[in-house]
Structure formats: structure tokens, C-alpha cells
Amino acid sequence: MMIRRITTLFTAVALSSSALVAATAPANASASAPGTQSLAEVLAADGSGFDRKAGDFDILDNAVGAVLAAKPDSPVAVLADGNTKLTAFAPTDAAFRRLVADLTGKSYPREKRVFRTLANAAGIDTIEDVLLYHVVPGAKVTYKMAKQADGAKLETALGKKLTVKVNHEGRVVLRDADRNDKNAKVIPALRNLNRGNKQLAHGIDQVLRPINL
């Protein structure tokens, strides 16, 4: 898989301190210190390609791989450095499907078609910016912390901020730069992914937008 090869490549170099993205299963935690499993390792764990599972991260995985293949020095590479502390908000495949439907007015059932449509419509530089907007470098923000931080502003790796809101149902909501569309919510079943390590992720149901589309 592309991201697996990229992960191997970048473990041999010093990586940038800003960046991106996501996860799946929790890792075994050390009682004395956080582990160093990277989010790239977690993303690569379920194999290559696309599937029909709307609640995992195949499109995100491929988006990260495409950026790093085109721009090896991208700060997105920090996701392969498990020694760098960060929090990533990881859009599910369903979230990317909603984004593409919003951008094109068409709904595509297959993940591969969604990814190709997004890549063609947005381009690598825009995809890179969007990915970086999902990363909060230098901090581990657990779900419990987020629920206690209504109104807090998080500085992202893109240099633009997200606002944390807790709605009347107690759900954690992320307010992005696009004021005209639904805000992303953290999916409770996908919270605190890669727990016990320096890089933590939370699955979200919408792709965060760094501009008003």
C-alpha cells in the first residue's frame, strides 16, 4: 500500500513538526510513558485499497499517500513520526463522500470514484491544505478534554484555527471556516484512536473546510 511504503521511507529521516491525520484501533499503552506508534502505522493496518465500509479511513489514507508521493517534503509526513505529539481529526469515508457530493452535486457510491473525483477537482496542493487543517500539532486532546473545552480554539498545522463546541446532546462539534455547511462532529465510537501513544486521533463525520466554500 502506498502509505505503508511512505511510512517506511520516512522513518529514516527527520520529520517536520507540523501536520496530519488519522487512525483506527487503539494501541497498547505504556504505564510509564506514551508510546510512539504513528498514525500512519494505524492507517496502514487494515491493508490497501478501498472497500465498502463507510466508517473507516480508506479515502483519507489514500489522500495522505497521494500528497506524500507528489510532495515528499510535505509537513503531512509528520504523521509517520510517532515521536511527534499531535491530535488529528480523521474524516471517515462517508465524510469524504458528503464533501464530493457537495462540491460536484453528484453522489458516488464507490470510494475509489470518490477519491479520484476529489483529486481531480481539488488538486494536490488543496488536498494538502485540507489535511493539515485536520491536525493540531504539539498537543494530545482527548475526547474528555474536548468535552470540557466548549469555545476553545485549536491552532491547526495549516495555521488556521478550529473552534470546539459542545452541543446540547453533549457531542463534540468542530466549527471550521465554512459557515454555510454542517459542522463536523466527533463520532463517539471512533474517539481516542491510537490511545496510549503520542499521536491521537478522533473520527469525524464531515471533512473540515479551511475556507468558506
mmCIF file of C-alpha atoms in Angstrom:
data_model
loop_
_atom_site.group_PDB
_atom_site.id
_atom_site.type_symbol
_atom_site.label_atom_id
_atom_site.label_comp_id
_atom_site.label_asym_id
_atom_site.label_seq_id
_atom_site.Cartn_x
_atom_site.Cartn_y
_atom_site.Cartn_z
ATOM 1 C CA MET A 1 0.000 0.000 0.000
ATOM 2 C CA MET A 2 1.253 3.499 -0.823
ATOM 3 C CA ILE A 3 1.111 4.839 2.730
ATOM 4 C CA ARG A 4 2.922 1.741 4.077
ATOM 5 C CA ARG A 5 5.828 2.330 1.682
ATOM 6 C CA ILE A 6 5.893 6.021 2.558
ATOM 7 C CA THR A 7 5.899 5.229 6.273
ATOM 8 C CA THR A 8 8.963 3.019 5.817
ATOM 9 C CA LEU A 9 10.721 5.740 3.847
ATOM 10 C CA PHE A 10 10.134 8.488 6.370
ATOM 11 C CA THR A 11 11.178 6.567 9.475
ATOM 12 C CA ALA A 12 14.786 7.106 8.324
ATOM 13 C CA VAL A 13 14.628 10.902 8.183
ATOM 14 C CA ALA A 14 13.950 13.806 10.500
ATOM 15 C CA LEU A 15 10.388 14.959 10.022
ATOM 16 C CA SER A 16 8.715 18.345 10.223
ATOM 17 C CA SER A 17 6.845 19.301 13.406
ATOM 18 C CA SER A 18 3.528 20.238 11.793
ATOM 19 C CA ALA A 19 0.984 18.063 10.028
ATOM 20 C CA LEU A 20 -1.746 15.416 9.751
ATOM 21 C CA VAL A 21 -4.241 12.813 10.226
ATOM 22 C CA ALA A 22 -5.968 9.835 11.428
ATOM 23 C CA ALA A 23 -6.330 6.402 12.871
ATOM 24 C CA THR A 24 -8.263 3.307 13.741
ATOM 25 C CA ALA A 25 -7.598 0.765 16.529
ATOM 26 C CA PRO A 26 -6.152 1.775 19.916
ATOM 27 C CA ALA A 27 -2.615 0.701 20.730
ATOM 28 C CA ASN A 28 -1.324 -0.871 23.923
ATOM 29 C CA ALA A 29 -0.458 1.903 26.329
ATOM 30 C CA SER A 30 2.667 2.096 28.416
ATOM 31 C CA ALA A 31 2.063 2.721 32.108
ATOM 32 C CA SER A 32 5.102 4.996 32.361
ATOM 33 C CA ALA A 33 5.255 6.895 29.078
ATOM 34 C CA PRO A 34 3.218 7.314 25.887
ATOM 35 C CA GLY A 35 4.076 5.008 23.008
ATOM 36 C CA THR A 36 5.426 6.049 19.640
ATOM 37 C CA GLN A 37 3.131 4.220 17.224
ATOM 38 C CA SER A 38 2.384 6.710 14.483
ATOM 39 C CA LEU A 39 -0.977 7.395 12.935
ATOM 40 C CA ALA A 40 0.472 6.296 9.584
ATOM 41 C CA GLU A 41 1.027 2.826 11.040
ATOM 42 C CA VAL A 42 -2.536 2.708 12.256
ATOM 43 C CA LEU A 43 -3.889 3.868 8.914
ATOM 44 C CA ALA A 44 -1.911 1.161 7.137
ATOM 45 C CA ALA A 45 -3.067 -1.608 9.443
ATOM 46 C CA ASP A 46 -6.224 -2.616 7.533
ATOM 47 C CA GLY A 47 -4.482 -3.241 4.220
ATOM 48 C CA SER A 48 -4.505 -1.467 0.883
ATOM 49 C CA GLY A 49 -7.209 -0.250 -1.409
ATOM 50 C CA PHE A 50 -10.824 0.706 -0.927
ATOM 51 C CA ASP A 51 -13.798 -1.186 0.476
ATOM 52 C CA ARG A 52 -17.482 -0.675 1.168
ATOM 53 C CA LYS A 53 -17.094 0.351 4.817
ATOM 54 C CA ALA A 54 -18.304 3.914 5.198
ATOM 55 C CA GLY A 55 -16.942 4.252 8.721
ATOM 56 C CA ASP A 56 -13.237 3.702 8.142
ATOM 57 C CA PHE A 57 -10.483 5.840 6.608
ATOM 58 C CA ASP A 58 -9.501 4.462 3.181
ATOM 59 C CA ILE A 59 -10.020 7.757 1.337
ATOM 60 C CA LEU A 60 -8.076 9.663 3.978
ATOM 61 C CA ASP A 61 -5.267 7.096 3.789
ATOM 62 C CA ASN A 62 -5.055 7.446 0.010
ATOM 63 C CA ALA A 63 -5.227 11.245 0.196
ATOM 64 C CA VAL A 64 -2.240 11.313 2.546
ATOM 65 C CA GLY A 65 -0.361 8.891 0.312
ATOM 66 C CA ALA A 66 -1.070 10.964 -2.801
ATOM 67 C CA VAL A 67 0.217 14.155 -1.154
ATOM 68 C CA LEU A 68 3.421 12.499 0.054
ATOM 69 C CA ALA A 69 4.032 10.823 -3.297
ATOM 70 C CA ALA A 70 3.752 14.188 -5.065
ATOM 71 C CA LYS A 71 5.434 16.263 -2.332
ATOM 72 C CA PRO A 72 7.820 14.121 -0.234
ATOM 73 C CA ASP A 73 8.803 17.130 1.901
ATOM 74 C CA SER A 74 5.212 17.983 2.816
ATOM 75 C CA PRO A 75 4.590 18.579 6.526
ATOM 76 C CA VAL A 76 1.884 15.917 6.197
ATOM 77 C CA ALA A 77 4.789 13.483 6.703
ATOM 78 C CA VAL A 78 4.706 14.161 10.434
ATOM 79 C CA LEU A 79 2.010 11.528 10.763
ATOM 80 C CA ALA A 80 4.765 8.937 10.221
ATOM 81 C CA ASP A 81 6.818 10.277 13.134
ATOM 82 C CA GLY A 82 5.414 8.643 16.238
ATOM 83 C CA ASN A 83 7.716 10.729 18.424
ATOM 84 C CA THR A 84 5.873 13.912 17.460
ATOM 85 C CA LYS A 85 2.876 14.691 19.637
ATOM 86 C CA LEU A 86 -0.294 15.693 17.802
ATOM 87 C CA THR A 87 -4.045 15.302 17.627
ATOM 88 C CA ALA A 88 -5.717 14.545 14.304
ATOM 89 C CA PHE A 89 -9.387 14.732 13.398
ATOM 90 C CA ALA A 90 -9.944 11.957 10.870
ATOM 91 C CA PRO A 91 -12.807 12.188 8.356
ATOM 92 C CA THR A 92 -14.400 8.841 7.554
ATOM 93 C CA ASP A 93 -15.049 7.631 4.023
ATOM 94 C CA ALA A 94 -18.661 8.735 4.436
ATOM 95 C CA ALA A 95 -17.430 12.240 5.300
ATOM 96 C CA PHE A 96 -15.439 12.438 2.067
ATOM 97 C CA ARG A 97 -18.439 11.175 0.110
ATOM 98 C CA ARG A 98 -20.502 14.058 1.541
ATOM 99 C CA LEU A 99 -17.793 16.563 0.589
ATOM 100 C CA VAL A 100 -17.594 15.371 -3.009
ATOM 101 C CA ALA A 101 -21.387 15.393 -3.314
ATOM 102 C CA ASP A 102 -21.411 18.979 -2.042
ATOM 103 C CA LEU A 103 -18.654 20.072 -4.447
ATOM 104 C CA THR A 104 -19.960 18.327 -7.556
ATOM 105 C CA GLY A 105 -23.687 17.865 -6.950
ATOM 106 C CA LYS A 106 -23.219 14.147 -7.584
ATOM 107 C CA SER A 107 -23.106 11.205 -5.209
ATOM 108 C CA TYR A 108 -20.697 8.348 -5.912
ATOM 109 C CA PRO A 109 -21.174 5.044 -4.072
ATOM 110 C CA ARG A 110 -17.657 3.688 -4.657
ATOM 111 C CA GLU A 111 -14.795 5.016 -2.561
ATOM 112 C CA LYS A 112 -12.287 4.836 -5.418
ATOM 113 C CA ARG A 113 -14.502 7.066 -7.576
ATOM 114 C CA VAL A 114 -14.954 9.491 -4.668
ATOM 115 C CA PHE A 115 -11.197 9.733 -4.212
ATOM 116 C CA ARG A 116 -10.479 10.242 -7.922
ATOM 117 C CA THR A 117 -13.184 12.879 -8.220
ATOM 118 C CA LEU A 118 -11.801 14.745 -5.219
ATOM 119 C CA ALA A 119 -8.227 14.577 -6.523
ATOM 120 C CA ASN A 120 -9.262 15.874 -9.943
ATOM 121 C CA ALA A 121 -11.486 18.636 -8.567
ATOM 122 C CA ALA A 122 -9.190 19.907 -5.817
ATOM 123 C CA GLY A 123 -5.595 19.130 -6.793
ATOM 124 C CA ILE A 124 -2.710 18.071 -4.554
ATOM 125 C CA ASP A 125 -1.990 21.491 -3.015
ATOM 126 C CA THR A 126 -5.589 21.948 -1.900
ATOM 127 C CA ILE A 127 -5.770 18.408 -0.557
ATOM 128 C CA GLU A 128 -2.562 19.049 1.386
ATOM 129 C CA ASP A 129 -4.047 22.198 2.954
ATOM 130 C CA VAL A 130 -7.244 20.379 3.864
ATOM 131 C CA LEU A 131 -5.303 17.549 5.511
ATOM 132 C CA LEU A 132 -3.159 19.955 7.542
ATOM 133 C CA TYR A 133 -6.320 21.705 8.725
ATOM 134 C CA HIS A 134 -7.271 18.462 10.485
ATOM 135 C CA VAL A 135 -4.134 18.350 12.662
ATOM 136 C CA VAL A 136 -3.429 20.047 15.960
ATOM 137 C CA PRO A 137 0.363 19.772 16.396
ATOM 138 C CA GLY A 138 2.098 19.575 19.753
ATOM 139 C CA ALA A 139 -0.941 18.591 21.808
ATOM 140 C CA LYS A 140 -2.896 15.476 22.756
ATOM 141 C CA VAL A 141 -6.539 16.473 23.008
ATOM 142 C CA THR A 142 -8.514 13.567 24.408
ATOM 143 C CA TYR A 143 -12.256 13.281 23.930
ATOM 144 C CA LYS A 144 -12.778 14.021 27.628
ATOM 145 C CA MET A 145 -10.681 17.174 27.344
ATOM 146 C CA ALA A 146 -12.618 18.301 24.284
ATOM 147 C CA LYS A 147 -15.950 17.841 26.079
ATOM 148 C CA GLN A 148 -14.689 20.161 28.805
ATOM 149 C CA ALA A 149 -13.422 22.809 26.367
ATOM 150 C CA ASP A 150 -16.550 24.387 24.903
ATOM 151 C CA GLY A 151 -15.497 27.500 22.986
ATOM 152 C CA ALA A 152 -11.786 26.651 22.886
ATOM 153 C CA LYS A 153 -9.854 27.479 19.732
ATOM 154 C CA LEU A 154 -7.330 24.963 18.393
ATOM 155 C CA GLU A 155 -4.392 26.066 16.237
ATOM 156 C CA THR A 156 -4.000 23.682 13.311
ATOM 157 C CA ALA A 157 -0.935 22.710 11.289
ATOM 158 C CA LEU A 158 -2.274 24.898 8.481
ATOM 159 C CA GLY A 159 -2.073 27.972 10.726
ATOM 160 C CA LYS A 160 -5.847 28.406 10.857
ATOM 161 C CA LYS A 161 -7.964 27.730 13.922
ATOM 162 C CA LEU A 162 -10.836 25.392 14.720
ATOM 163 C CA THR A 163 -13.382 26.103 17.426
ATOM 164 C CA VAL A 164 -14.534 23.359 19.779
ATOM 165 C CA LYS A 165 -18.220 23.399 20.661
ATOM 166 C CA VAL A 166 -20.228 21.007 22.813
ATOM 167 C CA ASN A 167 -23.838 20.807 21.638
ATOM 168 C CA HIS A 168 -26.994 20.241 23.674
ATOM 169 C CA GLU A 169 -26.600 16.473 23.244
ATOM 170 C CA GLY A 170 -23.111 16.563 24.724
ATOM 171 C CA ARG A 171 -21.487 15.853 21.331
ATOM 172 C CA VAL A 172 -18.145 17.438 20.458
ATOM 173 C CA VAL A 173 -18.529 19.674 17.391
ATOM 174 C CA LEU A 174 -15.738 21.338 15.389
ATOM 175 C CA ARG A 175 -16.562 24.697 13.850
ATOM 176 C CA ASP A 176 -14.456 25.338 10.741
ATOM 177 C CA ALA A 177 -14.049 28.266 8.329
ATOM 178 C CA ASP A 178 -17.093 27.344 6.242
ATOM 179 C CA ARG A 179 -20.089 28.953 7.935
ATOM 180 C CA ASN A 180 -22.670 27.723 5.429
ATOM 181 C CA ASP A 181 -22.368 23.957 5.871
ATOM 182 C CA LYS A 182 -22.774 21.478 8.695
ATOM 183 C CA ASN A 183 -20.007 21.390 11.264
ATOM 184 C CA ALA A 184 -18.127 18.150 11.865
ATOM 185 C CA LYS A 185 -18.943 16.048 14.911
ATOM 186 C CA VAL A 186 -16.613 13.612 16.631
ATOM 187 C CA ILE A 187 -18.024 10.099 16.292
ATOM 188 C CA PRO A 188 -18.094 8.666 19.836
ATOM 189 C CA ALA A 189 -17.274 5.136 18.657
ATOM 190 C CA LEU A 190 -14.152 6.498 16.908
ATOM 191 C CA ARG A 191 -12.801 8.682 19.705
ATOM 192 C CA ASN A 192 -9.302 8.427 21.207
ATOM 193 C CA LEU A 193 -7.872 6.301 18.391
ATOM 194 C CA ASN A 194 -4.252 5.236 18.909
ATOM 195 C CA ARG A 195 -4.758 5.724 22.643
ATOM 196 C CA GLY A 196 -1.625 5.412 24.730
ATOM 197 C CA ASN A 197 0.638 6.918 22.063
ATOM 198 C CA LYS A 198 1.882 10.433 21.397
ATOM 199 C CA GLN A 199 -0.315 10.722 18.302
ATOM 200 C CA LEU A 200 -4.049 10.623 18.975
ATOM 201 C CA ALA A 201 -6.985 10.785 16.558
ATOM 202 C CA HIS A 202 -10.758 11.145 16.604
ATOM 203 C CA GLY A 203 -13.002 10.070 13.733
ATOM 204 C CA ILE A 204 -15.332 12.808 12.445
ATOM 205 C CA ASP A 205 -18.415 12.762 10.218
ATOM 206 C CA GLN A 206 -17.584 15.753 7.958
ATOM 207 C CA VAL A 207 -14.425 16.983 6.240
ATOM 208 C CA LEU A 208 -13.209 20.212 7.840
ATOM 209 C CA ARG A 209 -13.016 23.145 5.420
ATOM 210 C CA PRO A 210 -10.305 25.800 5.792
ATOM 211 C CA ILE A 211 -12.198 28.228 3.531
ATOM 212 C CA ASN A 212 -15.820 29.214 3.015
ATOM 213 C CA LEU A 213 -16.921 27.098 0.051
#
